[in-house]
């Protein structure tokens, strides 16, 4: 029985998978079960931020596996303390909660926002609504699906969690009209990832922060996809010149081991007290060891300059392809608008020709490893050019 047959017999069919069995990887190159190699412009959806099996990352995770692989959160571990301290130094947030995924990080953010208002204004104030944006994506748990501003996700699993109001991205009038006394938070992605690689306008972001400051409403940035260097700064918020009360991270922050992080500022970092939140695996030592290796490297001198330089190079080369209508996104989070070809078909053809890519709505999406080489960029571009022709 082939791997794919065995897999399909036993694993739920929640994904439309491509016929690729990944066996190993090194740097930016993945190898399948048959020995075919692929240049990876997808990084496991922006997660293998240092590519496959980066030596420092792998050494850190393996050493941790040989020391302590897990312990209850009733105890402390040095690696969780070290990872938290490093994240605090790099992001400017002193306090955080560790979970295991983007959805969990966002659940934590939502709980903080609601309890912040509950504690301060009381239950009767009904200050529990959260504004999220049309076309956003915040996760697959019932509450983060409710938060997600796409009708296509609001099906089958009724009843959904109440209290989410959608505002059109970049529509200041819509925001002003809906931000009332029952709102406790505004939650957004600086660049909508799954929604099509759409950056928010600076003026819209400024308006969110202005209104929220006036009304004591918390700002929540979902940086699950944009965070950890993906956009060319450690957090995308740096490029907008704002600091949200809460920022969530996951995907690339631990280089491929599961982690979700909810960073909170001094205004709301004391909201969750013993008994109000938790996670068995949250802050797992292997995840923290991987995370510490990633964050140390991504924040090291010159690393993000390189990310920005490679982003510029890749974008310029993409824009020169005649079949490309435009290139959206920030840093190495790239959405390509194609003139005539269908993005899903191009993504499939890329795979067949040894290039891993992604789609986001109608765009071809690229999230290459942050340490991709110019040679691999050129190699990937050559494959893409051939297909688009
Ligand atoms: C912006 C954003 N938030 C949340 C999530 C959910 O993350 P996870 O799949 O780790 O739960 C995703 C995943 O694509 C995402 O892009």
Short mmCIF file of C-alpha atoms and ligand atoms in Angstrom, two decimals:
data_model
loop_
_atom_site.label_atom_id
_atom_site.label_comp_id
_atom_site.label_asym_id
_atom_site.label_seq_id
_atom_site.Cartn_x
_atom_site.Cartn_y
_atom_site.Cartn_z
CA UNK A 1 0.00 0.00 0.00
CA UNK A 2 1.42 3.41 -0.92
CA UNK A 3 1.91 6.16 1.66
CA UNK A 4 -0.91 8.17 0.10
CA UNK A 5 -3.31 5.19 0.15
CA UNK A 6 -2.44 4.40 3.78
CA UNK A 7 -2.75 8.07 4.75
CA UNK A 8 -6.14 8.47 3.08
CA UNK A 9 -7.41 5.30 4.71
CA UNK A 10 -6.71 6.58 8.20
CA UNK A 11 -6.47 10.39 8.21
CA UNK A 12 -9.63 12.50 7.94
CA UNK A 13 -10.03 14.18 4.60
CA UNK A 14 -10.04 17.77 5.86
CA UNK A 15 -7.55 18.96 3.23
CA UNK A 16 -7.48 18.78 -0.55
CA UNK A 17 -3.90 17.51 -0.66
CA UNK A 18 -1.45 17.49 -3.55
CA UNK A 19 0.09 14.10 -4.39
CA UNK A 20 3.43 14.87 -2.74
CA UNK A 21 4.88 12.79 0.10
CA UNK A 22 7.50 14.93 1.80
CA UNK A 23 10.42 12.87 3.04
CA UNK A 24 13.17 15.30 3.97
CA UNK A 25 14.49 18.76 3.44
CA UNK A 26 17.69 20.70 3.65
CA UNK A 27 17.87 24.46 3.56
CA UNK A 28 15.39 25.69 0.97
CA UNK A 29 15.09 22.34 -0.85
CA UNK A 30 12.46 19.69 -0.09
CA UNK A 31 12.73 16.09 -1.28
CA UNK A 32 9.78 13.76 -1.78
CA UNK A 33 9.51 10.01 -1.29
CA UNK A 34 10.63 9.37 -4.87
CA UNK A 35 13.72 11.57 -4.54
CA UNK A 36 12.28 14.47 -6.58
CA UNK A 37 13.44 17.86 -5.25
CA UNK A 38 11.51 21.11 -4.94
CA UNK A 39 12.54 24.70 -4.28
CA UNK A 40 10.30 25.77 -1.43
CA UNK A 41 8.54 29.12 -1.84
CA UNK A 42 5.87 28.15 0.70
CA UNK A 43 7.74 27.17 3.91
CA UNK A 44 4.85 25.00 5.11
CA UNK A 45 2.61 28.11 4.96
CA UNK A 46 5.19 30.50 6.33
CA UNK A 47 6.28 28.21 9.13
CA UNK A 48 9.72 26.83 8.27
CA UNK A 49 11.12 30.33 8.53
CA UNK A 50 14.73 29.12 8.50
CA UNK A 51 14.06 26.50 5.83
CA UNK A 52 14.40 22.79 6.49
CA UNK A 53 16.53 21.56 9.39
CA UNK A 54 18.58 24.71 9.95
CA UNK A 55 21.57 23.44 11.94
CA UNK A 56 21.26 25.77 14.96
CA UNK A 57 17.51 25.22 15.12
CA UNK A 58 17.77 21.42 14.82
CA UNK A 59 20.62 21.26 17.37
CA UNK A 60 18.57 23.30 19.85
CA UNK A 61 15.43 21.17 19.44
CA UNK A 62 17.38 17.88 19.59
CA UNK A 63 19.36 18.94 22.66
CA UNK A 64 16.13 19.93 24.38
CA UNK A 65 14.54 16.56 23.46
CA UNK A 66 17.44 14.87 25.24
CA UNK A 67 17.08 17.08 28.32
CA UNK A 68 13.39 17.73 29.12
CA UNK A 69 10.83 17.27 26.34
CA UNK A 70 7.82 18.30 28.39
CA UNK A 71 6.79 19.21 31.88
CA UNK A 72 3.58 20.41 33.44
CA UNK A 73 2.93 24.13 33.49
CA UNK A 74 2.70 23.76 37.27
CA UNK A 75 6.51 23.86 37.10
CA UNK A 76 9.01 26.21 35.48
CA UNK A 77 11.52 25.52 32.69
CA UNK A 78 14.59 27.55 31.86
CA UNK A 79 13.96 27.31 28.11
CA UNK A 80 10.46 28.84 28.44
CA UNK A 81 11.90 31.64 30.56
CA UNK A 82 14.72 32.23 28.04
CA UNK A 83 12.35 32.22 25.05
CA UNK A 84 9.93 34.61 26.77
CA UNK A 85 12.76 36.96 27.74
CA UNK A 86 14.11 36.96 24.17
CA UNK A 87 10.65 37.67 22.73
CA UNK A 88 10.17 40.47 25.25
CA UNK A 89 13.51 42.00 24.23
CA UNK A 90 12.70 41.78 20.50
CA UNK A 91 9.00 42.78 20.55
CA UNK A 92 8.82 45.19 23.49
CA UNK A 93 6.00 43.17 25.12
CA UNK A 94 6.95 42.14 28.66
CA UNK A 95 4.30 39.46 29.17
CA UNK A 96 2.99 36.60 27.08
CA UNK A 97 0.98 33.37 27.12
CA UNK A 98 2.16 30.28 25.26
CA UNK A 99 -0.23 28.01 23.40
CA UNK A 100 0.26 25.75 20.42
CA UNK A 101 -1.25 27.37 17.32
CA UNK A 102 -2.43 30.61 15.79
CA UNK A 103 -6.04 29.85 16.64
CA UNK A 104 -5.12 29.27 20.28
CA UNK A 105 -3.11 32.49 20.43
CA UNK A 106 -6.16 34.33 19.08
CA UNK A 107 -8.52 32.57 21.53
CA UNK A 108 -6.29 33.85 24.31
CA UNK A 109 -6.39 37.38 22.86
CA UNK A 110 -10.20 37.27 22.65
CA UNK A 111 -10.47 36.03 26.25
CA UNK A 112 -8.16 38.82 27.47
CA UNK A 113 -10.17 41.47 25.61
CA UNK A 114 -13.52 40.29 26.96
CA UNK A 115 -12.26 39.90 30.53
CA UNK A 116 -10.52 43.28 30.43
CA UNK A 117 -13.89 44.94 29.82
CA UNK A 118 -15.76 42.58 32.17
CA UNK A 119 -13.36 43.39 35.02
CA UNK A 120 -13.43 47.13 34.40
CA UNK A 121 -17.03 47.81 33.36
CA UNK A 122 -18.97 44.82 34.80
CA UNK A 123 -21.15 42.17 33.21
CA UNK A 124 -24.15 44.48 32.69
CA UNK A 125 -22.16 46.81 30.42
CA UNK A 126 -22.24 44.01 27.79
CA UNK A 127 -18.92 45.23 26.51
CA UNK A 128 -18.01 42.00 24.72
CA UNK A 129 -18.25 42.66 21.00
CA UNK A 130 -15.12 42.43 18.92
CA UNK A 131 -14.75 44.13 15.57
CA UNK A 132 -12.94 42.04 12.97
CA UNK A 133 -12.43 42.77 9.29
CA UNK A 134 -14.19 41.44 6.22
CA UNK A 135 -11.93 38.91 4.51
CA UNK A 136 -9.89 38.23 7.65
CA UNK A 137 -8.79 34.81 8.82
CA UNK A 138 -8.22 34.04 12.50
CA UNK A 139 -8.33 30.25 12.86
CA UNK A 140 -10.42 27.10 12.87
CA UNK A 141 -11.74 26.81 16.43
CA UNK A 142 -15.42 27.76 16.72
CA UNK A 143 -14.65 31.16 18.23
CA UNK A 144 -11.84 32.07 15.83
CA UNK A 145 -14.05 30.94 12.93
CA UNK A 146 -16.70 33.31 14.28
CA UNK A 147 -14.07 36.03 14.39
CA UNK A 148 -13.08 35.29 10.80
CA UNK A 149 -14.81 37.79 8.51
CA UNK A 150 -15.63 35.41 5.67
CA UNK A 151 -19.14 34.01 5.29
CA UNK A 152 -17.81 30.85 3.68
CA UNK A 153 -16.50 29.76 7.11
CA UNK A 154 -19.80 30.39 8.91
CA UNK A 155 -21.54 27.18 8.05
CA UNK A 156 -22.33 23.68 9.44
CA UNK A 157 -21.16 24.19 13.01
CA UNK A 158 -24.03 26.23 14.46
CA UNK A 159 -24.33 27.88 16.88
CA UNK A 160 -21.21 30.02 16.42
CA UNK A 161 -19.77 32.21 19.19
CA UNK A 162 -21.66 35.49 19.38
CA UNK A 163 -20.19 38.96 19.52
CA UNK A 164 -18.19 39.51 16.34
CA UNK A 165 -18.95 42.46 14.07
CA UNK A 166 -17.29 42.81 10.68
CA UNK A 167 -15.99 46.07 9.27
CA UNK A 168 -14.74 46.40 5.71
CA UNK A 169 -10.93 46.65 5.63
CA UNK A 170 -9.71 50.19 4.90
CA UNK A 171 -13.24 51.64 5.22
CA UNK A 172 -12.95 54.29 7.93
CA UNK A 173 -16.64 55.24 7.74
CA UNK A 174 -17.70 51.64 8.32
CA UNK A 175 -15.34 51.45 11.30
CA UNK A 176 -16.67 54.67 12.83
CA UNK A 177 -20.26 53.53 12.35
CA UNK A 178 -19.77 50.20 14.11
CA UNK A 179 -17.42 51.02 16.99
CA UNK A 180 -19.89 51.58 19.84
CA UNK A 181 -20.05 51.17 23.63
CA UNK A 182 -20.44 47.41 23.42
CA UNK A 183 -17.11 46.91 21.67
CA UNK A 184 -14.18 45.65 23.76
CA UNK A 185 -11.61 45.13 20.99
CA UNK A 186 -10.72 45.59 17.33
CA UNK A 187 -8.82 42.66 15.85
CA UNK A 188 -7.06 42.72 12.48
CA UNK A 189 -4.18 41.44 10.36
CA UNK A 190 -1.83 44.16 9.05
CA UNK A 191 -1.65 42.13 5.85
CA UNK A 192 -4.58 39.77 5.37
CA UNK A 193 -2.91 36.48 4.51
CA UNK A 194 -5.53 33.86 3.70
CA UNK A 195 -7.82 36.68 2.55
CA UNK A 196 -5.54 37.44 -0.42
CA UNK A 197 -2.34 39.15 0.81
CA UNK A 198 -3.98 42.56 1.26
CA UNK A 199 -2.08 45.14 3.36
CA UNK A 200 -4.13 47.58 5.44
CA UNK A 201 -3.82 51.29 4.66
CA UNK A 202 -1.82 53.27 7.20
CA UNK A 203 -4.69 55.79 7.53
CA UNK A 204 -7.13 52.99 8.43
CA UNK A 205 -4.74 51.55 11.03
CA UNK A 206 -4.21 55.02 12.51
CA UNK A 207 -7.98 55.46 12.79
CA UNK A 208 -8.35 52.11 14.59
CA UNK A 209 -5.72 53.20 17.14
CA UNK A 210 -7.22 56.67 17.56
CA UNK A 211 -10.76 55.43 18.16
CA UNK A 212 -9.65 52.58 20.42
CA UNK A 213 -7.54 54.94 22.56
CA UNK A 214 -10.50 57.33 22.93
CA UNK A 215 -12.92 54.57 23.96
CA UNK A 216 -10.64 52.29 26.03
CA UNK A 217 -11.02 49.54 23.43
CA UNK A 218 -8.16 47.06 23.04
CA UNK A 219 -6.31 46.64 19.74
CA UNK A 220 -5.44 43.06 18.78
CA UNK A 221 -3.02 42.45 15.92
CA UNK A 222 -3.14 38.93 14.54
CA UNK A 223 0.48 38.57 13.40
CA UNK A 224 0.26 34.81 13.09
CA UNK A 225 1.25 35.06 9.43
CA UNK A 226 2.93 38.49 9.30
CA UNK A 227 5.04 38.13 12.45
CA UNK A 228 8.55 36.85 13.22
CA UNK A 229 10.26 38.67 10.37
CA UNK A 230 7.97 37.65 7.52
CA UNK A 231 7.26 41.22 6.41
CA UNK A 232 10.85 42.47 6.77
CA UNK A 233 10.54 43.75 10.34
CA UNK A 234 10.13 41.43 13.32
CA UNK A 235 6.52 42.60 13.70
CA UNK A 236 4.54 44.18 10.86
CA UNK A 237 3.27 46.74 13.40
CA UNK A 238 6.75 48.34 13.37
CA UNK A 239 6.16 49.43 9.76
CA UNK A 240 2.84 51.02 10.73
CA UNK A 241 4.40 52.82 13.70
CA UNK A 242 1.91 51.42 16.24
CA UNK A 243 1.98 49.05 19.21
CA UNK A 244 -1.24 47.06 19.63
CA UNK A 245 -2.33 46.13 23.16
CA UNK A 246 -2.18 42.49 22.08
CA UNK A 247 -0.19 40.80 19.31
CA UNK A 248 -0.52 37.13 18.45
CA UNK A 249 2.21 35.01 16.86
CA UNK A 250 2.45 31.42 15.62
CA UNK A 251 3.52 29.86 12.30
CA UNK A 252 7.12 30.92 11.65
CA UNK A 253 8.08 31.98 15.17
CA UNK A 254 9.37 28.52 16.17
CA UNK A 255 10.59 27.41 12.74
CA UNK A 256 8.28 24.40 12.38
CA UNK A 257 7.46 23.17 15.86
CA UNK A 258 3.95 24.06 17.02
CA UNK A 259 3.63 27.20 19.07
CA UNK A 260 1.14 30.03 19.52
CA UNK A 261 1.96 33.16 21.49
CA UNK A 262 -0.26 35.90 22.83
CA UNK A 263 1.78 39.01 23.69
CA UNK A 264 0.06 41.58 25.89
CA UNK A 265 1.07 45.10 26.95
CA UNK A 266 0.97 46.52 30.48
CA UNK A 267 -2.67 47.61 30.04
CA UNK A 268 -3.99 44.06 29.79
CA UNK A 269 -1.18 41.66 30.72
CA UNK A 270 -2.60 41.15 34.23
CA UNK A 271 -6.10 40.21 33.06
CA UNK A 272 -5.64 36.44 33.00
CA UNK A 273 -5.12 35.11 36.53
CA UNK A 274 -4.80 31.52 37.82
CA UNK A 275 -7.72 29.39 36.70
CA UNK A 276 -8.78 31.58 33.76
CA UNK A 277 -6.64 30.09 31.00
CA UNK A 278 -4.18 27.28 30.36
CA UNK A 279 -2.81 24.67 28.00
CA UNK A 280 -1.12 21.34 28.69
CA UNK A 281 1.38 21.73 25.89
CA UNK A 282 1.64 25.54 25.97
CA UNK A 283 5.28 26.61 26.32
CA UNK A 284 6.44 23.07 25.59
CA UNK A 285 10.25 22.94 25.93
CA UNK A 286 10.83 21.65 22.37
CA UNK A 287 8.72 24.48 20.95
CA UNK A 288 10.51 27.03 23.12
CA UNK A 289 13.94 25.70 22.11
CA UNK A 290 12.96 25.97 18.41
CA UNK A 291 11.47 29.40 19.02
CA UNK A 292 14.53 30.68 20.83
CA UNK A 293 16.74 29.55 17.94
CA UNK A 294 14.49 31.26 15.37
CA UNK A 295 14.01 34.53 17.25
CA UNK A 296 17.73 34.75 18.08
CA UNK A 297 18.63 34.35 14.41
CA UNK A 298 15.89 36.55 12.95
CA UNK A 299 16.74 39.37 15.37
CA UNK A 300 20.50 39.06 14.86
CA UNK A 301 22.27 41.97 13.21
CA UNK A 302 21.65 42.27 9.49
CA UNK A 303 19.20 39.34 9.18
CA UNK A 304 16.11 41.47 8.54
CA UNK A 305 18.09 43.79 6.22
CA UNK A 306 18.72 40.69 4.13
CA UNK A 307 15.03 39.75 4.21
CA UNK A 308 14.13 43.22 2.92
CA UNK A 309 16.80 43.12 0.22
CA UNK A 310 15.65 39.69 -0.98
CA UNK A 311 12.05 40.83 -0.90
CA UNK A 312 12.89 43.79 -3.12
CA UNK A 313 14.86 41.61 -5.52
CA UNK A 314 12.10 38.98 -5.76
CA UNK A 315 9.33 41.55 -6.18
CA UNK A 316 11.24 43.39 -8.90
CA UNK A 317 11.87 40.18 -10.82
CA UNK A 318 8.25 39.11 -10.44
CA UNK A 319 6.97 42.47 -11.67
CA UNK A 320 9.10 42.08 -14.81
CA UNK A 321 7.29 38.88 -15.83
CA UNK A 322 4.89 39.89 -18.63
CA UNK A 323 2.06 37.64 -17.36
CA UNK A 324 2.14 39.28 -13.91
CA UNK A 325 -0.34 42.10 -13.36
CA UNK A 326 0.94 43.18 -9.94
CA UNK A 327 2.74 42.12 -6.78
CA UNK A 328 1.11 42.72 -3.37
CA UNK A 329 2.16 42.24 0.23
CA UNK A 330 5.04 43.19 2.49
CA UNK A 331 8.55 41.74 2.78
CA UNK A 332 8.62 38.04 1.95
CA UNK A 333 4.83 37.78 2.18
CA UNK A 334 3.95 38.08 -1.48
CA UNK A 335 0.69 37.88 -3.43
CA UNK A 336 0.96 37.80 -7.21
CA UNK A 337 -1.94 38.99 -9.35
CA UNK A 338 -1.86 37.09 -12.62
CA UNK A 339 -3.15 38.61 -15.86
CA UNK A 340 -4.88 35.60 -17.33
CA UNK A 341 -3.81 32.38 -15.66
CA UNK A 342 -5.63 30.79 -12.73
CA UNK A 343 -3.52 30.85 -9.55
CA UNK A 344 -4.57 27.36 -8.40
CA UNK A 345 -3.58 25.87 -11.75
CA UNK A 346 -0.24 27.71 -11.70
CA UNK A 347 0.39 26.46 -8.14
CA UNK A 348 -0.26 22.87 -9.32
CA UNK A 349 1.98 23.29 -12.37
CA UNK A 350 4.74 24.72 -10.15
CA UNK A 351 4.58 21.64 -7.95
CA UNK A 352 4.85 19.36 -10.96
CA UNK A 353 7.90 21.35 -12.08
CA UNK A 354 9.71 21.34 -8.73
CA UNK A 355 8.55 24.58 -7.08
CA UNK A 356 6.33 24.74 -3.99
CA UNK A 357 3.99 27.75 -3.91
CA UNK A 358 0.66 28.66 -2.30
CA UNK A 359 -2.50 30.50 -3.27
CA UNK A 360 -4.57 33.09 -1.42
CA UNK A 361 -7.97 33.69 -3.00
CA UNK A 362 -7.21 34.56 -6.65
CA UNK A 363 -3.51 35.28 -6.11
CA UNK A 364 -0.45 33.08 -6.24
CA UNK A 365 1.12 33.42 -2.78
CA UNK A 366 4.81 33.11 -1.92
CA UNK A 367 6.12 32.76 1.65
CA UNK A 368 9.69 31.58 1.07
CA UNK A 369 12.02 30.80 3.98
CA UNK A 370 13.40 34.06 5.39
CA UNK A 371 16.96 32.87 4.69
CA UNK A 372 16.30 31.88 1.07
CA UNK A 373 19.39 32.36 -1.13
CA UNK A 374 19.50 34.47 -4.29
CA UNK A 375 20.32 31.27 -6.21
CA UNK A 376 17.14 29.61 -4.99
CA UNK A 377 15.12 32.75 -5.73
CA UNK A 378 16.50 32.69 -9.28
CA UNK A 379 15.85 28.94 -9.58
CA UNK A 380 12.25 29.35 -8.45
CA UNK A 381 11.68 32.33 -10.72
CA UNK A 382 12.92 30.38 -13.70
CA UNK A 383 10.37 27.62 -13.07
CA UNK A 384 7.58 30.17 -12.53
CA UNK A 385 8.47 32.10 -15.68
CA UNK A 386 8.36 28.90 -17.73
CA UNK A 387 4.91 28.02 -16.40
CA UNK A 388 3.43 31.49 -16.85
CA UNK A 389 4.58 31.52 -20.46
C1 LIG B 1 -3.60 35.40 10.28
C2 LIG B 1 -3.86 34.02 10.78
N1 LIG B 1 -4.38 33.86 12.00
C3 LIG B 1 -4.61 32.64 12.51
C4 LIG B 1 -4.34 31.50 11.79
C5 LIG B 1 -4.59 30.15 12.39
O1 LIG B 1 -3.38 29.57 12.75
P1 LIG B 1 -3.31 28.01 13.10
O2 LIG B 1 -3.61 27.27 11.85
O3 LIG B 1 -1.92 27.82 13.60
O4 LIG B 1 -4.33 27.77 14.15
C6 LIG B 1 -3.80 31.63 10.51
C7 LIG B 1 -3.51 30.44 9.70
O5 LIG B 1 -3.42 30.47 8.50
C8 LIG B 1 -3.55 32.91 9.99
O6 LIG B 1 -3.02 33.10 8.77
#
